[in-house]
Tab-separated table of C-alpha atoms in Angstrom:
chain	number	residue	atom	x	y	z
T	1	UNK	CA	0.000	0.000	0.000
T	2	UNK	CA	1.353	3.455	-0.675
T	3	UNK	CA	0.005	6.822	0.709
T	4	UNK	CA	0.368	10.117	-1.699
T	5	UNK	CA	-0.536	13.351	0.340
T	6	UNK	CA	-2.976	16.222	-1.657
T	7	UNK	CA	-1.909	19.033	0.421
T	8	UNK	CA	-4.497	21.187	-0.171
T	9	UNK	CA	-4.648	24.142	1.908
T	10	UNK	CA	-8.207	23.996	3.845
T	11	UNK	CA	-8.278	20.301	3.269
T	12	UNK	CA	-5.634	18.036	2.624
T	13	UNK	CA	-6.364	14.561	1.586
T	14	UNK	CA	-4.796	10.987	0.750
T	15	UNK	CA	-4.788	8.851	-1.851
T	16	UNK	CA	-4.346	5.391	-0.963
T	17	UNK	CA	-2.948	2.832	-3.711
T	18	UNK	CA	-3.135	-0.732	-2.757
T	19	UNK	CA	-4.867	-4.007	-3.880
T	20	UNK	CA	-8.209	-4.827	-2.166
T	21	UNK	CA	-8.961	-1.218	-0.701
T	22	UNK	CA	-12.535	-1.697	-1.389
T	23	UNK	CA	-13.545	-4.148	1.446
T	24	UNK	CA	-11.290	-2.410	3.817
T	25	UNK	CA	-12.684	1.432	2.835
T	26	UNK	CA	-13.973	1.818	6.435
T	27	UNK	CA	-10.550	1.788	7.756
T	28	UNK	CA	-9.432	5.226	5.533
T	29	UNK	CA	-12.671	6.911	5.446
T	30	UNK	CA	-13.218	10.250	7.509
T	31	UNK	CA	-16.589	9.900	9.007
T	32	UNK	CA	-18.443	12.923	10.605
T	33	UNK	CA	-19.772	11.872	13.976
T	34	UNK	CA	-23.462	13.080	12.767
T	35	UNK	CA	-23.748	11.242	9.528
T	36	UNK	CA	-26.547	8.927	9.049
T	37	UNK	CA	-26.478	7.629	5.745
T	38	UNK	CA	-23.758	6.644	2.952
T	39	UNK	CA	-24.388	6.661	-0.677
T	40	UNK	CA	-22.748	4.645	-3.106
T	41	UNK	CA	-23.274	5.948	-6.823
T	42	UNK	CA	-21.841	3.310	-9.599
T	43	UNK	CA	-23.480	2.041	-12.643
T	44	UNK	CA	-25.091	-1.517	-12.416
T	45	UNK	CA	-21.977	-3.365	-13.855
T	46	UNK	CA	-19.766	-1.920	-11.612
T	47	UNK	CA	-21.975	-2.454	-9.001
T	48	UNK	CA	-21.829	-6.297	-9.513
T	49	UNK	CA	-18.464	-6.584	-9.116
T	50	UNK	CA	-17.778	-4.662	-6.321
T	51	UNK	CA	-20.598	-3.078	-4.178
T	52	UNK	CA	-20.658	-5.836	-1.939
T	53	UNK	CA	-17.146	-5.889	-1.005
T	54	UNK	CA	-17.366	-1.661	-0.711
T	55	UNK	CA	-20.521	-1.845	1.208
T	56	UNK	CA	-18.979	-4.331	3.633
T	57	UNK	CA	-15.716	-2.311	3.878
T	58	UNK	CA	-18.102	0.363	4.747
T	59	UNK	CA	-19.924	-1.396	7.001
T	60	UNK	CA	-17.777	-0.363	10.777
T	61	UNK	CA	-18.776	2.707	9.742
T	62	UNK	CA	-22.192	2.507	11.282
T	63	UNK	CA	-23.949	3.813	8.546
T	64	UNK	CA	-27.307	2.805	6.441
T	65	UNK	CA	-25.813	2.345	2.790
T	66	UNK	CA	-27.666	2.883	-0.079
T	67	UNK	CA	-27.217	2.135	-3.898
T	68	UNK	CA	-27.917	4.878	-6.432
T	69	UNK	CA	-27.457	3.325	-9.963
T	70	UNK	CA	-26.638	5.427	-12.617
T	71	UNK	CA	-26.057	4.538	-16.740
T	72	UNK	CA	-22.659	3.830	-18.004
T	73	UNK	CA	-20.068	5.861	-19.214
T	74	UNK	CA	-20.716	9.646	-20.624
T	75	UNK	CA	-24.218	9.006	-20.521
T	76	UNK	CA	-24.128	9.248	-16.744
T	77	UNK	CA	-22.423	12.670	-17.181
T	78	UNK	CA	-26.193	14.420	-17.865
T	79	UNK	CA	-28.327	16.920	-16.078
T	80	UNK	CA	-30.622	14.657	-16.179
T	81	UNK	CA	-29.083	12.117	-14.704
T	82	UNK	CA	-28.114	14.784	-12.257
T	83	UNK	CA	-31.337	15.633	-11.218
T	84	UNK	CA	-32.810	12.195	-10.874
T	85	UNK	CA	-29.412	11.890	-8.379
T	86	UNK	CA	-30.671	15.353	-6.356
T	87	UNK	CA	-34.737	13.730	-5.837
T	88	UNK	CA	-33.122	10.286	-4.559
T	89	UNK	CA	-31.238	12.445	-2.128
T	90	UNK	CA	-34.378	13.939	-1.219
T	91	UNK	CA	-36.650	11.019	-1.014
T	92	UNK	CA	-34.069	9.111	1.159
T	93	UNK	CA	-33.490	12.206	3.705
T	94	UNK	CA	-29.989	12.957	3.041
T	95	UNK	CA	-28.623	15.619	4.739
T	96	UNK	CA	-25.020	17.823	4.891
T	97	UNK	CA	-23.337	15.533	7.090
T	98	UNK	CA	-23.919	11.992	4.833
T	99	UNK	CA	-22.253	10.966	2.591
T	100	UNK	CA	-21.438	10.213	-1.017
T	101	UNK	CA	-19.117	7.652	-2.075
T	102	UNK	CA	-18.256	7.392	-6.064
T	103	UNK	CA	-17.432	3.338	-7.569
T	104	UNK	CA	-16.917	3.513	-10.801
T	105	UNK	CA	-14.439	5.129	-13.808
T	106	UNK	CA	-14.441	8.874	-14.277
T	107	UNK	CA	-17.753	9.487	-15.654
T	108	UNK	CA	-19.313	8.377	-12.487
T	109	UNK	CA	-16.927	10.080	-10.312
T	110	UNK	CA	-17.949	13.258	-12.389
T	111	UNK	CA	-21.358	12.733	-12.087
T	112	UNK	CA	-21.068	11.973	-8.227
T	113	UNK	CA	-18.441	14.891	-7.289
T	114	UNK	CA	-20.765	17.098	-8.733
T	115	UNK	CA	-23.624	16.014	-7.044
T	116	UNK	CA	-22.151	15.922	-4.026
T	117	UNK	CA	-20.945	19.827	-4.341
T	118	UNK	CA	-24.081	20.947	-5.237
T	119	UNK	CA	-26.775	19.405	-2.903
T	120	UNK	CA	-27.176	21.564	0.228
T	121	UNK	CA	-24.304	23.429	-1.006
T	122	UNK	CA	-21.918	20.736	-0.610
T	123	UNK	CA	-21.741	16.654	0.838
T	124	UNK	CA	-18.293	14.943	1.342
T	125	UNK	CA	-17.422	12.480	-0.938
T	126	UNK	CA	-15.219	9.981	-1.435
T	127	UNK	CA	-13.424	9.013	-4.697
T	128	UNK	CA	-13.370	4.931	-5.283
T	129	UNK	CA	-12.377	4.657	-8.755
T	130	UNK	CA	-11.913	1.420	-10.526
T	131	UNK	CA	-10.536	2.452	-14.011
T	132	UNK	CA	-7.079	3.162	-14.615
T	133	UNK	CA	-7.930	6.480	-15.763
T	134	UNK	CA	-9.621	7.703	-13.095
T	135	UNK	CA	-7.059	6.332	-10.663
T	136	UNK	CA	-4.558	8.054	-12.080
T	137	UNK	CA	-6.193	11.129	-13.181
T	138	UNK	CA	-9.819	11.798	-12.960
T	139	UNK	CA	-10.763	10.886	-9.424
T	140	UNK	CA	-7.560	13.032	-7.845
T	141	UNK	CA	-7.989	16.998	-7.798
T	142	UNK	CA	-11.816	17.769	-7.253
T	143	UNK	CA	-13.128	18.626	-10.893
T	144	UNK	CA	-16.414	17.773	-11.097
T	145	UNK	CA	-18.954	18.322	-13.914
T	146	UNK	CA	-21.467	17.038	-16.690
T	147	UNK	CA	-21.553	17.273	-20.111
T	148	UNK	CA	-23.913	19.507	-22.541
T	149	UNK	CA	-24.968	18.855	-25.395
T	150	UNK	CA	-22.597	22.049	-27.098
T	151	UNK	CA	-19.398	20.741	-24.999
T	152	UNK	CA	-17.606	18.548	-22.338
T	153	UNK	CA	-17.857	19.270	-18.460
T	154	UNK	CA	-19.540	23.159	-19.501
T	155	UNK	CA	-21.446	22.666	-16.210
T	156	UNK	CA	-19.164	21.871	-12.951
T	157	UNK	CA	-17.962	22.710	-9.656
T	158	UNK	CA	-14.642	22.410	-7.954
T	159	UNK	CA	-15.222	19.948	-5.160
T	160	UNK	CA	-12.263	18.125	-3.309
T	161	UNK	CA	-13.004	14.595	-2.053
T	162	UNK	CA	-11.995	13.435	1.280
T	163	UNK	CA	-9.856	10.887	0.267
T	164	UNK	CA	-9.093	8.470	-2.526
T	165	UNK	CA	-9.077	4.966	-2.670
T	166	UNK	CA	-7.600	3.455	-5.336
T	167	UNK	CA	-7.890	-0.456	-5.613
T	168	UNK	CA	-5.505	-1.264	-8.368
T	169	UNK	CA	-7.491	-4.852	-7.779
T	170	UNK	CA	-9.781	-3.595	-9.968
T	171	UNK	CA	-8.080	-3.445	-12.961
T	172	UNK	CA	-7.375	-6.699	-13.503
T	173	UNK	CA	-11.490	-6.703	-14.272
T	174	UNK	CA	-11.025	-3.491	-17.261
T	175	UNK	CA	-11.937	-4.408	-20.645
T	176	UNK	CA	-8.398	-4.563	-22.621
T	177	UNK	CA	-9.729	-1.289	-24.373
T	178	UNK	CA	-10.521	0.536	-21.582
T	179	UNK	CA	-7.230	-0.523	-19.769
T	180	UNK	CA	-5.251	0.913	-22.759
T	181	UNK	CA	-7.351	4.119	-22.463
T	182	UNK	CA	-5.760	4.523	-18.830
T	183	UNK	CA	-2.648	4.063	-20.374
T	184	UNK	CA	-2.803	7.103	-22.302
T	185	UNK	CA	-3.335	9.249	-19.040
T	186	UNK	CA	-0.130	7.401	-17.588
T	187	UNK	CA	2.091	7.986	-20.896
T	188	UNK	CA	0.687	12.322	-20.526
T	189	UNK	CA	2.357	12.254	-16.869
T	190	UNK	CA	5.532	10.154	-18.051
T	191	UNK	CA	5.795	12.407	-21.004
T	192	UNK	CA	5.342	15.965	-18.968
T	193	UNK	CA	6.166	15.375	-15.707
T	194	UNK	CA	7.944	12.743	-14.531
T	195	UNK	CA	10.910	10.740	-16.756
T	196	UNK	CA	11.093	7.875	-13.761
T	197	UNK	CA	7.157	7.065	-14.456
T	198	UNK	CA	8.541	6.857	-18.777
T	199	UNK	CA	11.346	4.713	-17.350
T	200	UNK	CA	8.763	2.165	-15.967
T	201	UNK	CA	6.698	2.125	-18.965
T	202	UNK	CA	9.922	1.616	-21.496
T	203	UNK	CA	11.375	-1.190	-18.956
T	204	UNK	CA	9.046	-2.799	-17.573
T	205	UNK	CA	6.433	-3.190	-20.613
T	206	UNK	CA	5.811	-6.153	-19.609
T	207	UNK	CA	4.378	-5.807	-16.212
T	208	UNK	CA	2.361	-2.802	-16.896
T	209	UNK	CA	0.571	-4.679	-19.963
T	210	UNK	CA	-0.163	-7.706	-18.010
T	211	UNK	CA	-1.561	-6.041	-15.037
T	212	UNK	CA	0.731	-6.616	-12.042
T	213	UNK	CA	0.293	-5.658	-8.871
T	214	UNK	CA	3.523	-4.876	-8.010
T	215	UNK	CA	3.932	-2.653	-11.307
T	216	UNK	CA	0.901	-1.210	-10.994
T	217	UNK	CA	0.679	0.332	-7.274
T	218	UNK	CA	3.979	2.632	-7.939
T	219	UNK	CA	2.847	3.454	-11.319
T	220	UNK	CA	-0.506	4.463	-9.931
T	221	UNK	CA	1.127	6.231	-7.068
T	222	UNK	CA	3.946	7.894	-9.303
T	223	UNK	CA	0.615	9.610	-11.221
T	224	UNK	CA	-1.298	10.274	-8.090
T	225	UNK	CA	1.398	12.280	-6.889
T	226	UNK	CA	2.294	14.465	-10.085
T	227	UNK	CA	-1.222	15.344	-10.145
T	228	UNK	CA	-1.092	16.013	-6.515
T	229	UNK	CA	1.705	18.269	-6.598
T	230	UNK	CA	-0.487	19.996	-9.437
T	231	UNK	CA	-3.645	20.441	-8.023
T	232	UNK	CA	-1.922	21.630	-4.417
T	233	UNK	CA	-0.028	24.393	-6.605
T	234	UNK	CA	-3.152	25.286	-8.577
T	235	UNK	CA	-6.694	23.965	-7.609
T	236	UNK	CA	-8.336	26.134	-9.859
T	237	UNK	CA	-6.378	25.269	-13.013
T	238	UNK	CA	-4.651	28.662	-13.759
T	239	UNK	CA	-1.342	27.904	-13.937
T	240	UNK	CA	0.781	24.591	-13.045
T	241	UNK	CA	-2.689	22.621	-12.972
T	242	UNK	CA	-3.284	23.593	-17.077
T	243	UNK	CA	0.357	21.602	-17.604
T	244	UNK	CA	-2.290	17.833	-17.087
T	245	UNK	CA	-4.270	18.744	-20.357
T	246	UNK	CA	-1.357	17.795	-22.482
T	247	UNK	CA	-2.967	16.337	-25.539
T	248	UNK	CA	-6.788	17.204	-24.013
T	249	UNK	CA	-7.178	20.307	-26.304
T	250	UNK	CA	-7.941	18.072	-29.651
T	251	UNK	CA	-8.664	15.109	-27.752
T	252	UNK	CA	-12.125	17.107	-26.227
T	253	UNK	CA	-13.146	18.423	-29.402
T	254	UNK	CA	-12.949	14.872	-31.292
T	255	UNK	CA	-15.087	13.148	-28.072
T	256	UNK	CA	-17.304	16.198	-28.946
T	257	UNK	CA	-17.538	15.601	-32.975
T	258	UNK	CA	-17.969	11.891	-32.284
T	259	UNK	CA	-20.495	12.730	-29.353
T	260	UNK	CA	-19.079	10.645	-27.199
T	261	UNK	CA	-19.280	7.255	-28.907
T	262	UNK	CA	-16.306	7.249	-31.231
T	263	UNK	CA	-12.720	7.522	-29.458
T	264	UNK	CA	-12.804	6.533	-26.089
T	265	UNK	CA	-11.020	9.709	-23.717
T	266	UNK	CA	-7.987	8.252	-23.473
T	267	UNK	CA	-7.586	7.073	-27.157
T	268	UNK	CA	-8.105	10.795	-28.130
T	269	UNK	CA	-5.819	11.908	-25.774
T	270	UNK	CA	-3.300	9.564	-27.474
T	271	UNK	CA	-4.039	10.998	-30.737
T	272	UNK	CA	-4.047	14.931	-29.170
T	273	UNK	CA	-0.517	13.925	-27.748
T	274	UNK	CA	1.182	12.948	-31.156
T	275	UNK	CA	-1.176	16.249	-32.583
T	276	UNK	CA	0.654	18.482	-29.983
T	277	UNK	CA	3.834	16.838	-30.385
T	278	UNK	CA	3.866	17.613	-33.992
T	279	UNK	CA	2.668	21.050	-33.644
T	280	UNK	CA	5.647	21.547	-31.236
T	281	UNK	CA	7.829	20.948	-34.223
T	282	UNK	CA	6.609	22.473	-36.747
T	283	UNK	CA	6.248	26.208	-34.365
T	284	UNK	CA	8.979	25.598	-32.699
T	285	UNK	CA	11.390	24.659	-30.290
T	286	UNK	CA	10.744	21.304	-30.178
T	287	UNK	CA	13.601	19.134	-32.587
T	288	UNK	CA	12.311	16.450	-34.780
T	289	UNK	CA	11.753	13.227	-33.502
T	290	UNK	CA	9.521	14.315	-30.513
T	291	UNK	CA	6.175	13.000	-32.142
T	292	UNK	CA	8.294	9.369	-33.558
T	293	UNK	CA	9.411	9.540	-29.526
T	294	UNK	CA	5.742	9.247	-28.553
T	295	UNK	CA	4.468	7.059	-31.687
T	296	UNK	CA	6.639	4.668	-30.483
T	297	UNK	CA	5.915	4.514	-26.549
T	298	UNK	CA	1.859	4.865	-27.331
T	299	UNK	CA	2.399	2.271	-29.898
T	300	UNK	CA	3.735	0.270	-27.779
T	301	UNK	CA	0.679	0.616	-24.874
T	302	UNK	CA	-1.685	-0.236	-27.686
T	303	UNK	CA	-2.909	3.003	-28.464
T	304	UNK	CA	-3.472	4.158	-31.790
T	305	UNK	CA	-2.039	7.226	-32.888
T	306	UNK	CA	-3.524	8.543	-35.773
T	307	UNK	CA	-6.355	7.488	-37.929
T	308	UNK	CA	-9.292	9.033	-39.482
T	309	UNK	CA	-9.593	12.836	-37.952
T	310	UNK	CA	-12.778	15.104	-38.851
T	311	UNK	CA	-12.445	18.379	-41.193
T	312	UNK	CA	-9.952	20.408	-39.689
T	313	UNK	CA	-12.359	23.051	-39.966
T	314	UNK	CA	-14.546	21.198	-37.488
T	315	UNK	CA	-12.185	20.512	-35.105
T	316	UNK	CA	-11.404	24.590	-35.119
T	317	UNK	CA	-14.441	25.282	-34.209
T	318	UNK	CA	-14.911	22.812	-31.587
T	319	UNK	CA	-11.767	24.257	-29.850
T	320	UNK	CA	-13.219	27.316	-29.945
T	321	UNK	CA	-15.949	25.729	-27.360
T	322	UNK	CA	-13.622	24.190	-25.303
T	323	UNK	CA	-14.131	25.928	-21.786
T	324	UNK	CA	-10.121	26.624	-21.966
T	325	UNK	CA	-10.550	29.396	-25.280
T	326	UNK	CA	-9.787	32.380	-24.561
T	327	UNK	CA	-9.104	34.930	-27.552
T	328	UNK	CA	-7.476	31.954	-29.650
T	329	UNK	CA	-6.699	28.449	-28.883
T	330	UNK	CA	-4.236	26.975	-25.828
T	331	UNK	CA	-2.407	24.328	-26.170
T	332	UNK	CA	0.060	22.336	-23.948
T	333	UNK	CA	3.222	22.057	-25.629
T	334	UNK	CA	6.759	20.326	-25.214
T	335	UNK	CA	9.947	21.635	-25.861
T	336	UNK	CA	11.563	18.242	-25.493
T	337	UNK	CA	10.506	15.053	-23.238
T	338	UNK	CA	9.592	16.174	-19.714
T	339	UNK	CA	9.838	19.964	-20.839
T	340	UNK	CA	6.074	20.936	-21.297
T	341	UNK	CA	4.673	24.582	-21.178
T	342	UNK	CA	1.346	26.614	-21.916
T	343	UNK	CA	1.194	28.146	-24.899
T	344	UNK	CA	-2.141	30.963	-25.666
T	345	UNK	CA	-3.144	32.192	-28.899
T	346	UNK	CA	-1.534	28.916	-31.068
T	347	UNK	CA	-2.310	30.504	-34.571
T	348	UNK	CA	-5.260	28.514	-36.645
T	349	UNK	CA	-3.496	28.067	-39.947
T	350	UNK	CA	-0.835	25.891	-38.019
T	351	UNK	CA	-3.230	23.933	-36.282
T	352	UNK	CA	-4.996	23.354	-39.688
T	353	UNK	CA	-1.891	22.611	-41.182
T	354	UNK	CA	-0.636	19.793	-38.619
T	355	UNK	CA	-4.337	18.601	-38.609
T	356	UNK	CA	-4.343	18.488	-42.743
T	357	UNK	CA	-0.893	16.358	-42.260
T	358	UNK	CA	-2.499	13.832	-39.891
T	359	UNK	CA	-5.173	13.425	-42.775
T	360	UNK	CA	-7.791	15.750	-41.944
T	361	UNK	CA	-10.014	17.002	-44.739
């Protein structure tokens, strides 16, 4: 088991990486001495594999436990669904001091977080993620949000949870698509922040394709605390924080043109990486070779790295929805391996022209 610290300043946090956290989630869960009630959110397939060992781990808690199921994937990540979460709340009492616990990948802890900021201005929750994406990334930092219709996460909250456990147990369980989709979020902090995390993924290949514990738990933690260090330096994404959307500028606005069921998140992101690493070279400074350098590491996770792409003319003007635009696109850019920066204003004919190359109409 390893321990990363979010030091936040009102309210620091843990994340706790370790195999079979889930029955023993009563042991690292803060627990307010007037809470009544605990609910668990998770779609129903998640629910099957692990609600019962959860709401046994739960159980020294004390605490009635309640199920509230919600769809899978993006389609959880709705105002409806929101709303139908806000009347169970209602019809089953809740109140400030319960509750909310999120089991599932990082639509559901989306949907939850958000839930959980917003009803009575704000429940705790706790973060249980079972994907390797939303261990690594999506269940660490407090974003929160739901999708529209125009655009990803347009309606959200900041909302930190009170701790994180992440059961790398689970993943032995992931689809081999949506396990390689995690792997995309690992190569973004091995590529920008941390050249020890790029060392495990070039040497020991092996263990991190075949799941093994004991690969897995410091690769998990090695994430958890880049993205600590992050989110403790910049909760509210205006500075260090912006450096974790490497390859997330083109990689929203495809999910968006393919509403949702075409890439999966982290097989855009793959895709936005080798985008932004090309775009570094053709503005400048990056040298050649830094897009073959991540061709060949992504290719080597499984993730595909190119293939068909919409008009470029599209994808424009999906950036310019992207919650990020501000007077022109930003993009995360790196002058070499482990070098990244923010760059504002990236002109549009050199984003068409890097999307034309890639084999954009």
């Amino acid at each position: 088991m390893i321990t990363v610290r979010v030091e936040m300043p009102v309210a620091p946090y843990d994340v706790v990486v370790g195999e079979g956290l889930a029955a023993e989630a009563g042991a690292y869960v803060p627990r307010s001495e007037r809470a009544e009630k605990v609910f668990i959110v998770s779609d129903r397939t998640v629910a099957d594999l692990y609600l019962p060992a959860l709401s046994e781990g739960l159980g020294g808690l004390g605490l009635a436990s309640l199920h509230l199921s919600v769809p899978e994937g993006e389609e959880a990540k709705t105002l409806s669904v929101t709303d139908a979460l806000y009347r169970q709340l209602a019809v089953q009492e809740a109140h400030r001091d319960d509750l909310v616990v999120a089991l599932g990948g990082g639509a559901v802890g989306d949907v939850a977080g958000f839930v959980a900021a917003t009803y009575m201005r704000g429940l705790s929750v706790v973060q249980v993620p079972t994907t390797l994406t939303a261990q690594v990334d999506a269940a660490i930092g407090g974003k929160t949000a739901v999708n529209l219709p125009e655009g990803k996460n347009l309606v959200g909250a900041f909302h930190q949870p009170s701790v994180v456990l992440a059961d790398v147990g689970t993943l032995a369980t992931l689809p081999d698509r949506d396990y390689r989709s995690g792997l995309a979020e690992v190569a973004k902090y091995a590529l920008t922040l941390d050249l020890e995390l790029l060392d495990i993924l070039e040497t020991d290949l092996d263990g991190v394709l075949e799941r093994r514990a004991a690969t897995l738990e410091p690769l998990v933690a090695r994430c958890a605390a880049a993205k600590a260090r992050a989110v403790a330096a910049d909760e509210r994404d205006r500075g260090e924080r912006l450096l974790l959307n490497y390859g997330h500028t083109l990689a929203h606005a495809l999910e968006r043109l393919e509403s949702y069921g075409g890439r999966s998140h982290g097989e855009a992101v793959a895709v936005g990486m080798v985008f932004a690493a090309r775009l570094a070279e053709s503005t400048g400074p990056a040298a050649d070779g830094l897009a073959a350098r991540h061709i060949r590491l992504l290719s080597s996770l499984g993730l595909e790295t190119g293939g068909p792409l919409p008009a470029a003319a599209d994808v424009l003007a999906a950036m310019r929805l992207d919650k990020k635009y501000h007077g022109g696109t930003r993009f995360v850019l790196l002058d070499d391996i482990g070098r990244p920066r923010v760059v504002e204003g990236v002109p549009e004919d050199a984003i068409r022209s890097t999307l034309e190359e890639m084999g954009a109409a």
